[in-house]
Amino acid sequence: MKRIWATYIKEWHLMRRDLGGLSLLFLMPVLLISIMALVQDAPFKDYKNRKFEALIFDQDQGKISQAIQKGLEESGQFTLIRQHQNQALDSMTILSEIKAGKYQLAIMIPKGVSSEIYNSANLIANEMGKHMGIPGSLPHREAREGINIQIVFDPVSKPAFRIAIVNALEKFTTRVQFDIIMDRISALSGQADTSKKLDIEKQLRSVGVKEMQLHQQSSGIEKSNSVQHNVPAWAIFGMFFMVIIISENMIAERKGGSWNRLKSIPGPFFHLLMGKMLFYVLLGCVQFALMVLVGVYAMPLLGLDALQLGQAALFLPFIVISIASCATAFGILVGTVFKTTSQALPVAAVSVVILSAIGGIWVPLEVLPDSLKVLSVLSPMRWSLEGINTLLLRQGSLSDLLMPVSVLMLLSAAAMWMAWYTERKQSGLV
Amino acid sequence: MIRVSGLYKKYDHAEFPSVDHLSFSFPEGCIAGLLGPNGAGKTTTISILSGLIKKYSGEVEVMGMDVKKHAEEIKGKLGIVPQQIALYLNLSCRENLRYYGRLYGIPPITLGPLIEQLLKRFGLQEHGDKQIRHYSGGMKRRANIIASLLNQPALLILDEPTAGVDVQSRNMILRFLKEYNEEGNSILYTSHLLDEAEALCQEVLIIDQGQGVIQGSPAKLIQEHQTDNLENLFLKLTGFRVRD
């Protein structure tokens, strides 16, 4: 135990003087989680909370197109721009403005939209009236095809943005059409007084679709947001930066001769590795705690939500110790296998990025190809994220941590065994 | 003190063995010199004697114990001064010595005074709290020796302890080695400075290409081979060809 403690103290003295290492372990992850939470905040926000500038070219100029524009403006999501340099917009100007990247989208309402919607509404009202035994019919003709409200997107727009805008417009257009159909039916049945109309829309909304929160307010987690997803994920990534520091230090020890001096001192060499491990595991825990504090207190200063820990956070030390053990063991393995920093550092850095990519840090595991999903089982970051999400997002219990903690400890043990075996092989013992 | 018989070591992927059926012995209580040109096998031999290399053939006994069977016991009585400055450059000299002392299991009550005594003996007491990276070459060499004396070894093995140091530091190191030997301890040392070895060693072994060339006291060898000094004898026996 004295040897383990002595090594712990030595590592502490070395680390407190290594400003580069300290900034890599603390400053870089703080920057990383702040920037990533900010960058990924937009996709997490409901599009209802955002406003878009949209060019509008109304060739229809009918009542319906006016209603659509009024509705779009009243929805609060769109600012409609009808003129360009005090001139009415036309399709050529719209296309050039979008191409130049000045606007993200344009809406073009072609001529005949109003008459087509009225005609469709009359057709539907007549058909329904016939079935209900209402005499008479509204003027109509055969429905035409191919009249569409067109949306033009900036080619740079992301697919998720396009889908959200198309859905919002389709929903609104359907509502306008629905209102007209109801007007037509009312007119057909002789109910001209709109105040007495049956508010069918309201009735239909009596059964809706609403997301139910898995955890009640009592759990402490109110809703999912960018901070809740990004701070733990990138804090895990930051913990694995330790691999670079540990491997670099071990190679410096070997090249400087301290390694051989240590081996010339009687006593199990494993004690020295354990002392090193103890120090870096505690350092990893401190690092994670700092990231959590940044999530709780610094994120609101950036205009983001605060990280919510909830009651399950009590179990965080179990998973955080496992993650730190795994990162440390991996660093010791890299530091043992490679002889020079020019070999070890690129391997350490690139392997951390690869493990994070297949571990679901960058993008959710669900969107990875099947082959990478299988491979992700080998990534300690997958199990790290699984464990943290179990606590911070799913509000899981201690028993829910059994799987990720066991896998992480198993991976740590495997890495330490490989380091020990490599060291013995290099010493000519096996 | 040391008895080696038929020692053979060839590294993986090496074309030739580093040590090729080497046999020698040094008596207890002497200052012995292991001399040879670059690549002669000196560092490999020292590494085997100190238990750092465990894959070899032949018999090696240090202080009457088989190195393979009693490696831990031997390590406790042995001090190794490697050619490199085997200290943590970002730690102070005292921090380095405290760390190595604790690894030897020396109780703090003994370790503190011992460190101060050694720092004083090597003229480093005032610089004990400076980080090693701020030391001059000579100070680093002296600190490197101190770290090997913490367990008060009965046998001190030094690999080129005076390489790259100034005259004053060199003088201090050599004076210390003589005193340490007079206290009843054995010393095995390697060096390329043959005038130094001639003055210091009671017994020398010259090796080349992993094989023993000659062994004996410097004065006797110089007389037998009718040369002026050890350096001329060395060149006579190992040749003038420059080694890689």
Tab-separated table of N, CA and C in Angstrom, chain A residues 2-4 6-11 13-14 16-18 253-268 272 276 425 427-430, chain B residues 50-55 72-73 75-76 78 80-82 84-92 95 99-100 102-105 131 133 143-145 147-148:
chain	number	residue	atom	x	y	z
A	2	LYS	N	2.036	1.187	0.713
A	2	LYS	CA	2.927	2.348	0.776
A	2	LYS	C	3.471	2.688	-0.608
A	3	ARG	N	3.766	1.631	-1.375
A	3	ARG	CA	4.309	1.840	-2.724
A	3	ARG	C	3.253	2.450	-3.643
A	4	ILE	N	2.008	1.987	-3.473
A	4	ILE	CA	0.904	2.521	-4.285
A	4	ILE	C	0.712	4.007	-3.953
A	6	ALA	N	2.906	6.055	-2.568
A	6	ALA	CA	4.079	6.838	-2.990
A	6	ALA	C	3.974	7.179	-4.479
A	7	THR	N	3.522	6.212	-5.263
A	7	THR	CA	3.378	6.451	-6.708
A	7	THR	C	2.266	7.465	-6.964
A	8	TYR	N	1.215	7.372	-6.174
A	8	TYR	CA	0.107	8.332	-6.292
A	8	TYR	C	0.618	9.768	-6.067
A	9	ILE	N	1.411	9.925	-4.997
A	9	ILE	CA	1.948	11.263	-4.661
A	9	ILE	C	2.865	11.764	-5.780
A	10	LYS	N	3.691	10.846	-6.285
A	10	LYS	CA	4.618	11.226	-7.372
A	10	LYS	C	3.836	11.710	-8.592
A	11	GLU	N	2.776	10.966	-8.949
A	11	GLU	CA	1.968	11.348	-10.111
A	11	GLU	C	1.318	12.713	-9.892
A	13	HIS	N	2.502	15.225	-8.041
A	13	HIS	CA	3.514	16.278	-8.214
A	13	HIS	C	3.818	16.506	-9.702
A	14	LEU	N	3.880	15.411	-10.458
A	14	LEU	CA	4.174	15.549	-11.885
A	14	LEU	C	3.035	16.257	-12.604
A	16	ARG	N	0.669	18.308	-11.386
A	16	ARG	CA	0.404	19.706	-11.026
A	16	ARG	C	1.392	20.658	-11.698
A	17	ARG	N	2.516	20.097	-12.176
A	17	ARG	CA	3.479	20.952	-12.880
A	17	ARG	C	3.343	20.855	-14.400
A	18	ASP	N	2.455	19.989	-14.841
A	18	ASP	CA	2.300	19.787	-16.281
A	18	ASP	C	1.110	20.616	-16.768
A	253	GLU	N	8.900	8.154	-19.038
A	253	GLU	CA	9.534	7.420	-17.921
A	253	GLU	C	10.493	6.365	-18.470
A	254	ARG	N	10.040	5.673	-19.523
A	254	ARG	CA	10.870	4.604	-20.064
A	254	ARG	C	12.105	5.173	-20.750
A	255	LYS	N	11.886	6.211	-21.551
A	255	LYS	CA	13.020	6.788	-22.293
A	255	LYS	C	14.008	7.474	-21.358
A	256	GLY	N	13.491	8.065	-20.283
A	256	GLY	CA	14.361	8.774	-19.345
A	256	GLY	C	15.125	7.845	-18.414
A	257	GLY	N	14.762	6.574	-18.393
A	257	GLY	CA	15.466	5.609	-17.540
A	257	GLY	C	14.798	5.361	-16.200
A	258	SER	N	13.792	6.182	-15.836
A	258	SER	CA	13.131	5.992	-14.543
A	258	SER	C	12.453	4.627	-14.474
A	259	TRP	N	11.945	4.197	-15.617
A	259	TRP	CA	11.257	2.898	-15.686
A	259	TRP	C	12.185	1.782	-15.224
A	260	ASN	N	13.418	1.795	-15.742
A	260	ASN	CA	14.386	0.763	-15.351
A	260	ASN	C	14.779	0.909	-13.893
A	261	ARG	N	14.879	2.155	-13.422
A	261	ARG	CA	15.208	2.335	-12.008
A	261	ARG	C	14.096	1.750	-11.135
A	262	LEU	N	12.847	1.989	-11.563
A	262	LEU	CA	11.708	1.454	-10.810
A	262	LEU	C	11.752	-0.069	-10.789
A	263	LYS	N	12.136	-0.627	-11.942
A	263	LYS	CA	12.174	-2.093	-12.015
A	263	LYS	C	13.353	-2.684	-11.236
A	264	SER	N	14.349	-1.833	-10.960
A	264	SER	CA	15.505	-2.343	-10.206
A	264	SER	C	15.255	-2.283	-8.690
A	265	ILE	N	14.109	-1.761	-8.314
A	265	ILE	CA	13.762	-1.682	-6.882
A	265	ILE	C	12.911	-2.908	-6.535
A	266	PRO	N	13.239	-3.598	-5.441
A	266	PRO	CA	12.469	-4.816	-5.132
A	266	PRO	C	11.005	-4.496	-4.826
A	267	GLY	N	10.151	-5.455	-5.154
A	267	GLY	CA	8.712	-5.279	-4.918
A	267	GLY	C	7.945	-5.439	-6.213
A	268	PRO	N	6.656	-5.811	-6.091
A	268	PRO	CA	5.863	-6.047	-7.310
A	268	PRO	C	5.708	-4.775	-8.150
A	272	LEU	N	3.178	-0.333	-8.682
A	272	LEU	CA	3.448	0.971	-9.300
A	272	LEU	C	2.376	1.304	-10.331
A	276	LYS	N	-0.356	4.400	-10.184
A	276	LYS	CA	-0.609	5.249	-11.353
A	276	LYS	C	-2.103	5.236	-11.674
A	425	LYS	N	6.723	-9.571	-21.353
A	425	LYS	CA	7.324	-10.046	-22.599
A	425	LYS	C	8.543	-9.190	-22.951
A	427	SER	N	10.370	-7.688	-20.870
A	427	SER	CA	11.423	-7.972	-19.891
A	427	SER	C	11.996	-9.372	-20.060
A	428	GLY	N	11.448	-10.101	-21.024
A	428	GLY	CA	11.938	-11.453	-21.273
A	428	GLY	C	11.437	-12.470	-20.271
A	429	LEU	N	10.314	-12.196	-19.620
A	429	LEU	CA	9.791	-13.129	-18.632
A	429	LEU	C	8.835	-14.144	-19.237
A	430	VAL	N	8.284	-13.833	-20.402
A	430	VAL	CA	7.403	-14.802	-21.070
A	430	VAL	C	7.834	-14.957	-22.524
B	50	SER	N	21.838	-6.827	-12.726
B	50	SER	CA	20.890	-6.139	-11.843
B	50	SER	C	19.470	-6.666	-11.972
B	51	GLY	N	19.291	-7.704	-12.776
B	51	GLY	CA	17.980	-8.355	-12.855
B	51	GLY	C	17.007	-7.668	-13.793
B	52	LEU	N	17.474	-6.699	-14.585
B	52	LEU	CA	16.557	-6.007	-15.503
B	52	LEU	C	16.302	-6.824	-16.766
B	53	ILE	N	17.283	-7.607	-17.178
B	53	ILE	CA	17.089	-8.525	-18.310
B	53	ILE	C	17.042	-9.932	-17.731
B	54	LYS	N	15.935	-10.609	-18.032
B	54	LYS	CA	15.756	-11.924	-17.403
B	54	LYS	C	15.885	-13.079	-18.380
B	55	LYS	N	15.958	-12.750	-19.657
B	55	LYS	CA	16.043	-13.821	-20.653
B	55	LYS	C	17.486	-13.928	-21.136
B	72	GLU	N	14.785	-10.574	-6.349
B	72	GLU	CA	14.232	-9.553	-5.437
B	72	GLU	C	15.190	-9.263	-4.283
B	73	GLU	N	15.796	-10.337	-3.758
B	73	GLU	CA	16.731	-10.188	-2.639
B	73	GLU	C	17.974	-9.402	-3.076
B	75	LYS	N	18.131	-7.274	-5.584
B	75	LYS	CA	17.756	-5.877	-5.865
B	75	LYS	C	17.795	-5.022	-4.599
B	76	GLY	N	17.441	-5.638	-3.494
B	76	GLY	CA	17.433	-4.912	-2.223
B	76	GLY	C	18.824	-4.510	-1.757
B	78	LEU	N	21.419	-4.024	-3.937
B	78	LEU	CA	22.130	-3.516	-5.099
B	78	LEU	C	21.731	-2.076	-5.385
B	80	ILE	N	21.875	0.670	-8.594
B	80	ILE	CA	22.194	0.819	-10.024
B	80	ILE	C	22.216	2.297	-10.366
B	81	VAL	N	23.316	2.741	-10.953
B	81	VAL	CA	23.369	4.121	-11.469
B	81	VAL	C	23.382	4.007	-12.990
B	82	PRO	N	22.211	4.194	-13.608
B	82	PRO	CA	22.174	4.018	-15.062
B	82	PRO	C	22.885	5.143	-15.802
B	84	GLN	N	21.640	6.849	-18.230
B	84	GLN	CA	20.714	7.979	-18.376
B	84	GLN	C	20.455	8.598	-17.004
B	85	ILE	N	19.953	9.847	-17.012
B	85	ILE	CA	19.548	10.470	-15.750
B	85	ILE	C	18.163	9.917	-15.425
B	86	ALA	N	18.130	8.846	-14.661
B	86	ALA	CA	16.878	8.139	-14.396
B	86	ALA	C	16.121	8.789	-13.242
B	87	LEU	N	15.771	10.038	-13.459
B	87	LEU	CA	15.025	10.808	-12.454
B	87	LEU	C	13.892	11.531	-13.164
B	88	TYR	N	12.868	11.912	-12.406
B	88	TYR	CA	11.771	12.676	-12.996
B	88	TYR	C	12.194	14.143	-13.076
B	89	LEU	N	12.317	14.642	-14.290
B	89	LEU	CA	12.868	15.979	-14.485
B	89	LEU	C	11.972	17.078	-13.918
B	90	ASN	N	10.656	16.802	-13.852
B	90	ASN	CA	9.736	17.828	-13.330
B	90	ASN	C	9.557	17.746	-11.812
B	91	LEU	N	10.241	16.801	-11.179
B	91	LEU	CA	10.210	16.729	-9.713
B	91	LEU	C	11.502	17.339	-9.186
B	92	SER	N	11.431	17.842	-7.963
B	92	SER	CA	12.668	18.333	-7.343
B	92	SER	C	13.518	17.135	-6.948
B	95	GLU	N	11.998	15.485	-3.953
B	95	GLU	CA	10.779	14.714	-4.290
B	95	GLU	C	11.149	13.392	-4.951
B	99	TYR	N	10.441	9.730	-3.262
B	99	TYR	CA	9.657	8.709	-3.976
B	99	TYR	C	10.408	7.380	-4.021
B	100	TYR	N	11.669	7.424	-4.460
B	100	TYR	CA	12.427	6.170	-4.566
B	100	TYR	C	12.649	5.555	-3.182
B	102	ARG	N	10.670	5.749	-0.592
B	102	ARG	CA	9.423	5.102	-0.158
B	102	ARG	C	9.233	3.761	-0.861
B	103	LEU	N	9.632	3.705	-2.134
B	103	LEU	CA	9.498	2.433	-2.860
B	103	LEU	C	10.393	1.356	-2.232
B	104	TYR	N	11.527	1.778	-1.687
B	104	TYR	CA	12.407	0.814	-0.994
B	104	TYR	C	11.836	0.436	0.378
B	105	GLY	N	10.801	1.122	0.788
B	105	GLY	CA	10.170	0.824	2.078
B	105	GLY	C	10.905	1.461	3.247
B	131	GLN	N	13.753	21.729	-9.335
B	131	GLN	CA	13.396	20.629	-10.234
B	131	GLN	C	14.639	20.171	-10.992
B	133	ARG	N	15.132	19.333	-13.912
B	133	ARG	CA	15.345	19.901	-15.258
B	133	ARG	C	16.132	21.216	-15.207
B	143	ALA	N	22.892	13.758	-8.636
B	143	ALA	CA	21.562	13.370	-8.127
B	143	ALA	C	21.228	11.944	-8.546
B	144	ASN	N	21.654	11.592	-9.751
B	144	ASN	CA	21.415	10.238	-10.269
B	144	ASN	C	22.092	9.192	-9.384
B	145	ILE	N	23.293	9.535	-8.899
B	145	ILE	CA	24.019	8.604	-8.009
B	145	ILE	C	23.324	8.534	-6.650
B	147	ALA	N	20.246	8.811	-5.882
B	147	ALA	CA	19.026	7.994	-5.943
B	147	ALA	C	19.337	6.501	-5.857
B	148	SER	N	20.585	6.132	-6.212
B	148	SER	CA	20.965	4.713	-6.178
B	148	SER	C	21.584	4.311	-4.846
